[in-house]
């Protein structure tokens, strides 16, 4: 029996090694290990043997089965590797041929609007300022005259860090507070600018901000731009002229009508909301028109509060200023006809191809800021 099994193993392994393709190899597998295969038939005989015979013959038959199975696996790997090598050798790519379509990325609408804002305000003498997105409670709230009982500090509005970052350990040796939250607006950049620069100051502060909110017109992460002017003799008239000039340049229309409504913000006094007039064109609201059909709120603004100026080490009797802020995402929606904020962050390539801008379409005031 042992001699017969050895001869059978040699015969099967020789046939496996001689298999010229995967089909021939599968035929060898079926002949040996299939339901009607030779080795399968031998395994069925184990049940008819005595315990003593099974103790001797069982390991021999199992050894034969294992040797054949391993041989088939090794031969299959060899044949598959040879087939892949042959395929790779036959498939070539001529890198000198022209591409069917030139790859072209597109500029996200938020990036485009940021560039437009920078161009407009640069012409008005404003510099672009930046600051950290992880902020201290003092910069984000206290220095902006936001009391500890203000709803904006509540957990449902602000993303607080589970474990704060020590400001001094982070390299801010002059700060004794802790980086403890994701900034809820870019106003802390105004505070940092007033602390680090001497007036006069004219800056805009675009960037990402974070609030716990999500629907068609609100997202947990969004983009804001805020402006700040600190100088002597600044009045609300300067604010109104600046915003009128900005809105007309951004929407590229001279028939823009603005409406200032009294409002309240802790960091400005007096505070005003800015509405822009719109006209209805085929049922859609279009910004502009000498005789508006309605109004859209686009900006919050006001004169910088005396306490904010004092918190930054300046004399409010000598220095005055105004500040304003708006959502960049909403500006993009108004100008380019989008009706939902959420696709801004979905990463859908179809949406970006539809609303995106050519990388060569760089906004300039001389050539226009429009698409």
Short mmCIF file of C-alpha atoms in Angstrom, two decimals:
data_model
loop_
_atom_site.label_atom_id
_atom_site.label_comp_id
_atom_site.label_asym_id
_atom_site.label_seq_id
_atom_site.Cartn_x
_atom_site.Cartn_y
_atom_site.Cartn_z
CA UNK A 1 0.00 0.00 0.00
CA UNK A 2 2.79 2.39 0.92
CA UNK A 3 4.59 1.71 -2.36
CA UNK A 4 1.38 2.27 -4.33
CA UNK A 5 0.77 5.61 -2.61
CA UNK A 6 4.33 6.78 -3.32
CA UNK A 7 4.01 5.83 -6.99
CA UNK A 8 0.65 7.63 -7.13
CA UNK A 9 2.14 10.76 -5.58
CA UNK A 10 5.06 10.80 -8.02
CA UNK A 11 2.71 10.34 -10.96
CA UNK A 12 0.37 13.13 -9.86
CA UNK A 13 3.15 15.61 -9.05
CA UNK A 14 4.73 14.92 -12.45
CA UNK A 15 1.42 15.61 -14.17
CA UNK A 16 0.97 18.80 -12.15
CA UNK A 17 4.45 20.04 -13.02
CA UNK A 18 3.81 19.32 -16.68
CA UNK A 19 0.54 21.29 -16.76
CA UNK A 20 1.02 23.97 -19.41
CA UNK A 21 -1.85 26.20 -18.35
CA UNK A 22 -4.44 26.85 -15.70
CA UNK A 23 -7.04 24.71 -17.49
CA UNK A 24 -4.70 21.70 -17.59
CA UNK A 25 -3.81 22.25 -13.95
CA UNK A 26 -7.49 22.33 -12.99
CA UNK A 27 -7.99 19.04 -14.78
CA UNK A 28 -5.24 17.52 -12.62
CA UNK A 29 -6.96 18.91 -9.50
CA UNK A 30 -10.31 17.40 -10.45
CA UNK A 31 -8.71 14.03 -11.27
CA UNK A 32 -6.98 13.88 -7.88
CA UNK A 33 -9.11 15.87 -5.45
CA UNK A 34 -12.51 16.24 -7.13
CA UNK A 35 -15.65 14.49 -5.89
CA UNK A 36 -14.80 11.49 -8.03
CA UNK A 37 -11.03 11.94 -7.73
CA UNK A 38 -8.49 9.26 -6.92
CA UNK A 39 -7.42 10.68 -3.55
CA UNK A 40 -11.05 11.40 -2.60
CA UNK A 41 -11.86 7.72 -3.22
CA UNK A 42 -8.96 6.67 -0.99
CA UNK A 43 -10.21 8.93 1.81
CA UNK A 44 -13.62 7.26 1.61
CA UNK A 45 -12.04 3.87 2.28
CA UNK A 46 -10.85 4.97 5.72
CA UNK A 47 -14.32 4.41 7.16
CA UNK A 48 -14.27 0.71 6.22
CA UNK A 49 -10.85 0.05 7.82
CA UNK A 50 -10.27 -1.32 11.29
CA UNK A 51 -8.91 1.14 13.85
CA UNK A 52 -5.47 -0.44 13.53
CA UNK A 53 -5.46 -0.16 9.71
CA UNK A 54 -6.81 3.40 9.88
CA UNK A 55 -4.00 4.36 12.27
CA UNK A 56 -1.43 3.26 9.67
CA UNK A 57 -3.11 4.17 6.37
CA UNK A 58 -4.78 7.44 7.47
CA UNK A 59 -1.58 9.52 7.80
CA UNK A 60 -0.26 8.15 4.51
CA UNK A 61 -3.39 9.08 2.54
CA UNK A 62 -3.60 12.50 4.21
CA UNK A 63 0.09 13.05 3.42
CA UNK A 64 -0.60 12.25 -0.24
CA UNK A 65 -3.54 14.65 -0.30
CA UNK A 66 -1.47 17.44 1.27
CA UNK A 67 1.48 16.91 -1.11
CA UNK A 68 -0.79 17.07 -4.17
CA UNK A 69 -2.68 20.12 -2.89
CA UNK A 70 0.60 21.96 -2.21
CA UNK A 71 1.90 21.01 -5.63
CA UNK A 72 -1.22 22.37 -7.31
CA UNK A 73 -1.00 25.66 -5.33
CA UNK A 74 2.66 26.18 -6.21
CA UNK A 75 2.10 25.40 -9.89
CA UNK A 76 -0.91 27.72 -10.01
CA UNK A 77 1.15 30.58 -8.53
CA UNK A 78 3.89 29.95 -11.09
CA UNK A 79 1.46 29.93 -14.01
CA UNK A 80 -0.34 33.09 -12.82
CA UNK A 81 2.96 34.91 -12.36
CA UNK A 82 4.08 33.90 -15.84
CA UNK A 83 0.75 35.07 -17.31
CA UNK A 84 1.07 38.44 -15.55
CA UNK A 85 4.66 38.87 -16.77
CA UNK A 86 3.57 38.14 -20.32
CA UNK A 87 0.69 40.62 -20.04
CA UNK A 88 2.93 43.35 -18.67
CA UNK A 89 5.46 42.73 -21.43
CA UNK A 90 2.78 43.05 -24.11
CA UNK A 91 1.00 46.11 -22.66
CA UNK A 92 2.97 49.28 -23.27
CA UNK A 93 2.17 52.96 -22.78
CA UNK A 94 3.73 55.51 -25.07
CA UNK A 95 4.31 58.53 -22.84
CA UNK A 96 5.08 60.68 -25.90
CA UNK A 97 1.50 60.43 -27.18
CA UNK A 98 -0.78 63.42 -26.44
CA UNK A 99 -3.39 62.90 -23.71
CA UNK A 100 -7.02 62.45 -24.71
CA UNK A 101 -7.96 65.28 -22.32
CA UNK A 102 -5.73 67.77 -20.60
CA UNK A 103 -6.00 67.34 -16.80
CA UNK A 104 -7.27 70.57 -15.28
CA UNK A 105 -8.07 71.31 -11.66
CA UNK A 106 -10.66 73.88 -10.66
CA UNK A 107 -10.65 76.53 -7.97
CA UNK A 108 -13.20 76.04 -5.19
CA UNK A 109 -15.76 78.88 -5.00
CA UNK A 110 -14.66 79.70 -1.44
CA UNK A 111 -11.05 80.12 -2.57
CA UNK A 112 -12.22 82.25 -5.50
CA UNK A 113 -14.26 84.55 -3.25
CA UNK A 114 -11.35 84.87 -0.81
CA UNK A 115 -9.15 86.03 -3.68
CA UNK A 116 -11.82 88.49 -4.80
CA UNK A 117 -12.10 89.92 -1.28
CA UNK A 118 -8.34 90.29 -0.98
CA UNK A 119 -8.20 92.14 -4.31
CA UNK A 120 -11.04 94.50 -3.43
CA UNK A 121 -9.77 95.42 0.03
CA UNK A 122 -6.15 95.66 -1.12
CA UNK A 123 -7.29 98.48 -3.40
CA UNK A 124 -8.82 100.14 -0.33
CA UNK A 125 -5.54 99.91 1.58
CA UNK A 126 -6.33 96.86 3.72
CA UNK A 127 -3.78 94.16 4.57
CA UNK A 128 -4.66 90.47 5.10
CA UNK A 129 -4.12 89.21 8.66
CA UNK A 130 -4.26 85.64 9.97
CA UNK A 131 -4.37 83.93 13.34
CA UNK A 132 -4.64 80.48 14.98
CA UNK A 133 -7.80 78.43 14.59
CA UNK A 134 -7.38 76.99 18.09
CA UNK A 135 -7.90 79.98 20.34
CA UNK A 136 -7.90 81.09 23.94
CA UNK A 137 -11.07 82.02 25.75
CA UNK A 138 -9.61 85.49 26.34
CA UNK A 139 -8.98 86.26 22.66
CA UNK A 140 -12.20 84.67 21.44
CA UNK A 141 -14.58 86.08 24.05
CA UNK A 142 -13.24 88.15 26.94
CA UNK A 143 -11.23 90.71 24.98
CA UNK A 144 -14.23 91.17 22.67
CA UNK A 145 -16.44 92.27 25.58
CA UNK A 146 -18.44 89.03 25.53
CA UNK A 147 -19.47 88.32 29.15
CA UNK A 148 -19.19 84.89 30.72
CA UNK A 149 -22.99 84.58 30.76
CA UNK A 150 -23.33 85.23 27.03
CA UNK A 151 -25.07 82.40 25.09
CA UNK A 152 -22.21 82.34 22.56
CA UNK A 153 -20.00 80.71 25.20
CA UNK A 154 -22.42 77.83 25.69
CA UNK A 155 -21.35 74.31 24.81
CA UNK A 156 -24.08 74.01 22.16
CA UNK A 157 -22.49 76.82 20.14
CA UNK A 158 -18.75 76.46 20.77
CA UNK A 159 -16.41 73.51 20.23
CA UNK A 160 -14.33 73.31 23.41
CA UNK A 161 -11.21 71.15 23.61
CA UNK A 162 -11.48 68.25 26.02
CA UNK A 163 -7.98 69.06 27.25
CA UNK A 164 -6.66 72.57 26.80
CA UNK A 165 -3.22 73.45 25.49
CA UNK A 166 -1.09 75.58 27.79
CA UNK A 167 -0.38 78.83 25.96
CA UNK A 168 3.08 79.26 27.44
CA UNK A 169 4.07 75.69 26.59
CA UNK A 170 2.84 76.31 23.04
CA UNK A 171 5.30 79.16 22.64
CA UNK A 172 3.10 82.11 23.58
CA UNK A 173 5.14 83.28 26.55
CA UNK A 174 3.18 86.51 26.98
CA UNK A 175 -0.14 84.72 27.40
CA UNK A 176 -1.23 83.24 30.72
CA UNK A 177 -4.39 81.62 29.41
CA UNK A 178 -5.08 78.29 27.72
CA UNK A 179 -5.89 77.43 24.13
CA UNK A 180 -9.24 75.82 24.90
CA UNK A 181 -11.59 76.12 21.89
CA UNK A 182 -11.97 76.30 18.13
CA UNK A 183 -12.51 79.93 17.23
CA UNK A 184 -16.14 80.82 16.60
CA UNK A 185 -15.26 83.85 14.44
CA UNK A 186 -12.14 85.53 13.06
CA UNK A 187 -12.51 88.45 15.49
CA UNK A 188 -9.62 87.12 17.65
CA UNK A 189 -7.36 88.06 14.71
CA UNK A 190 -8.45 91.66 15.22
CA UNK A 191 -7.47 91.45 18.90
CA UNK A 192 -4.08 89.92 18.10
CA UNK A 193 -3.44 92.59 15.46
CA UNK A 194 -4.25 95.45 17.86
CA UNK A 195 -1.97 93.89 20.47
CA UNK A 196 0.95 93.46 18.07
CA UNK A 197 0.67 96.53 15.81
CA UNK A 198 0.47 100.21 16.47
CA UNK A 199 -2.39 102.19 14.88
CA UNK A 200 -3.41 103.12 12.28
CA UNK A 201 -4.66 99.63 11.38
CA UNK A 202 -6.55 98.49 8.30
CA UNK A 203 -6.91 94.72 7.96
CA UNK A 204 -9.24 91.99 6.80
CA UNK A 205 -9.11 88.58 8.47
CA UNK A 206 -10.44 85.74 6.29
CA UNK A 207 -10.33 82.16 7.51
CA UNK A 208 -12.06 79.06 8.83
CA UNK A 209 -14.33 79.25 11.86
CA UNK A 210 -16.27 76.63 13.82
CA UNK A 211 -19.70 76.47 15.45
CA UNK A 212 -21.92 73.59 16.46
CA UNK A 213 -24.61 73.97 13.81
CA UNK A 214 -25.56 72.12 10.63
CA UNK A 215 -28.36 72.59 8.08
CA UNK A 216 -28.85 74.00 4.57
CA UNK A 217 -27.57 77.45 5.61
CA UNK A 218 -25.22 76.51 8.48
CA UNK A 219 -22.23 74.16 8.66
CA UNK A 220 -20.00 73.19 11.63
CA UNK A 221 -16.99 74.60 9.80
CA UNK A 222 -17.42 77.67 7.63
CA UNK A 223 -15.47 80.65 6.34
CA UNK A 224 -15.63 84.23 7.54
CA UNK A 225 -13.99 87.49 6.62
CA UNK A 226 -13.82 90.30 9.13
CA UNK A 227 -12.50 93.78 8.68
CA UNK A 228 -11.02 96.24 11.16
CA UNK A 229 -10.03 99.89 10.92
CA UNK A 230 -8.40 101.69 13.86
CA UNK A 231 -7.45 105.33 13.39
CA UNK A 232 -8.18 108.80 14.65
CA UNK A 233 -11.48 110.46 13.84
CA UNK A 234 -13.18 107.33 12.47
CA UNK A 235 -16.98 107.60 12.21
CA UNK A 236 -19.92 105.48 11.13
CA UNK A 237 -19.83 107.32 7.81
CA UNK A 238 -16.45 105.77 7.03
CA UNK A 239 -17.93 102.33 7.72
CA UNK A 240 -20.91 102.94 5.43
CA UNK A 241 -18.73 104.18 2.55
CA UNK A 242 -16.31 101.25 2.91
CA UNK A 243 -19.08 98.65 2.86
CA UNK A 244 -20.88 100.29 -0.07
CA UNK A 245 -17.65 100.34 -2.06
CA UNK A 246 -16.93 96.72 -1.18
CA UNK A 247 -20.41 95.38 -2.03
CA UNK A 248 -20.54 97.23 -5.36
CA UNK A 249 -17.12 95.89 -6.32
CA UNK A 250 -17.90 92.34 -5.20
CA UNK A 251 -21.23 92.03 -7.00
CA UNK A 252 -19.90 94.14 -9.88
CA UNK A 253 -22.97 96.37 -10.01
CA UNK A 254 -23.36 100.09 -9.46
CA UNK A 255 -27.06 99.89 -8.63
CA UNK A 256 -26.46 98.30 -5.23
CA UNK A 257 -28.65 99.67 -2.45
CA UNK A 258 -27.71 99.06 1.19
CA UNK A 259 -29.89 99.39 4.27
CA UNK A 260 -28.42 99.82 7.77
CA UNK A 261 -30.49 98.46 10.65
CA UNK A 262 -29.69 99.00 14.34
CA UNK A 263 -28.52 95.80 15.99
CA UNK A 264 -26.45 94.56 18.93
CA UNK A 265 -23.03 92.96 19.13
CA UNK A 266 -21.00 92.91 22.36
CA UNK A 267 -17.84 94.13 20.62
CA UNK A 268 -19.33 97.10 18.71
CA UNK A 269 -21.37 100.13 19.79
CA UNK A 270 -23.34 101.29 17.93
CA UNK A 271 -23.94 98.10 15.93
CA UNK A 272 -25.66 97.81 12.57
CA UNK A 273 -26.83 94.99 10.32
CA UNK A 274 -26.25 95.56 6.62
CA UNK A 275 -28.96 94.46 4.17
CA UNK A 276 -28.56 94.51 0.40
CA UNK A 277 -31.46 95.04 -1.95
CA UNK A 278 -32.42 92.39 -4.49
CA UNK A 279 -34.74 92.17 -7.47
CA UNK A 280 -36.71 89.15 -8.63
CA UNK A 281 -35.66 87.83 -12.04
CA UNK A 282 -37.69 84.82 -13.23
CA UNK A 283 -38.52 84.01 -9.65
CA UNK A 284 -34.90 84.16 -8.44
CA UNK A 285 -33.40 86.79 -6.18
CA UNK A 286 -30.63 88.76 -7.86
CA UNK A 287 -28.56 91.22 -5.82
CA UNK A 288 -28.90 94.77 -7.12
CA UNK A 289 -31.54 97.08 -8.48
CA UNK A 290 -32.30 100.74 -7.87
CA UNK A 291 -35.78 99.80 -6.60
CA UNK A 292 -35.35 96.58 -4.59
CA UNK A 293 -38.08 93.96 -4.36
CA UNK A 294 -36.71 92.87 -0.99
CA UNK A 295 -33.71 92.77 1.32
CA UNK A 296 -31.05 90.21 2.20
CA UNK A 297 -28.91 90.41 5.33
CA UNK A 298 -25.24 90.05 4.40
CA UNK A 299 -23.10 91.77 7.05
CA UNK A 300 -22.82 92.59 10.71
CA UNK A 301 -20.83 95.69 11.62
CA UNK A 302 -20.41 98.63 13.95
CA UNK A 303 -18.02 100.95 15.74
CA UNK A 304 -15.45 99.10 17.85
CA UNK A 305 -16.51 99.13 21.51
CA UNK A 306 -14.44 101.24 23.90
CA UNK A 307 -13.84 98.20 26.12
CA UNK A 308 -12.35 96.25 23.21
CA UNK A 309 -9.96 99.10 22.41
CA UNK A 310 -8.99 99.34 26.09
CA UNK A 311 -8.44 95.57 26.33
CA UNK A 312 -5.80 95.90 23.59
CA UNK A 313 -3.92 98.64 25.48
CA UNK A 314 -5.13 101.59 23.39
CA UNK A 315 -6.77 104.83 24.53
CA UNK A 316 -10.37 104.90 23.20
CA UNK A 317 -10.44 108.69 23.51
CA UNK A 318 -7.57 108.88 21.02
CA UNK A 319 -8.28 105.90 18.76
CA UNK A 320 -11.59 104.90 17.22
CA UNK A 321 -12.49 102.29 14.67
CA UNK A 322 -15.08 100.18 12.94
CA UNK A 323 -15.37 96.44 12.33
CA UNK A 324 -17.48 94.24 10.10
CA UNK A 325 -17.87 90.56 9.39
CA UNK A 326 -19.68 88.24 7.01
CA UNK A 327 -19.72 84.63 5.85
CA UNK A 328 -17.61 83.96 2.77
CA UNK A 329 -19.67 80.87 1.92
CA UNK A 330 -22.87 82.93 1.91
CA UNK A 331 -21.30 85.60 -0.27
CA UNK A 332 -20.43 82.87 -2.76
CA UNK A 333 -24.00 81.56 -2.61
CA UNK A 334 -25.45 85.02 -3.31
CA UNK A 335 -23.10 85.88 -6.15
CA UNK A 336 -22.96 82.53 -7.94
CA UNK A 337 -26.51 81.24 -7.40
CA UNK A 338 -26.02 78.38 -4.94
CA UNK A 339 -28.87 77.40 -2.63
CA UNK A 340 -27.25 75.03 -0.12
CA UNK A 341 -24.09 75.34 1.97
CA UNK A 342 -23.54 71.61 2.51
CA UNK A 343 -22.23 70.78 -1.02
CA UNK A 344 -19.36 73.23 -0.34
CA UNK A 345 -17.84 70.52 1.88
CA UNK A 346 -19.12 67.28 0.29
CA UNK A 347 -16.19 66.90 -2.11
CA UNK A 348 -18.48 66.05 -5.05
CA UNK A 349 -16.38 66.48 -8.19
CA UNK A 350 -19.52 67.07 -10.28
CA UNK A 351 -20.50 70.05 -8.11
CA UNK A 352 -16.98 71.45 -8.27
CA UNK A 353 -16.83 71.08 -12.05
CA UNK A 354 -20.11 72.98 -12.29
CA UNK A 355 -19.33 75.79 -9.84
CA UNK A 356 -15.52 75.71 -9.86
CA UNK A 357 -13.27 78.29 -11.48
CA UNK A 358 -10.42 77.89 -13.91
CA UNK A 359 -6.99 78.09 -12.32
CA UNK A 360 -6.19 80.85 -14.85
CA UNK A 361 -9.25 82.88 -13.82
CA UNK A 362 -7.40 84.97 -11.21
CA UNK A 363 -9.47 87.93 -10.03
CA UNK A 364 -7.92 91.38 -10.46
CA UNK A 365 -9.45 94.80 -10.07
CA UNK A 366 -8.15 95.92 -13.44
CA UNK A 367 -9.58 92.90 -15.25
CA UNK A 368 -12.59 92.38 -13.00
CA UNK A 369 -13.26 90.01 -10.13
CA UNK A 370 -16.09 88.12 -11.79
CA UNK A 371 -15.91 84.59 -13.16
#
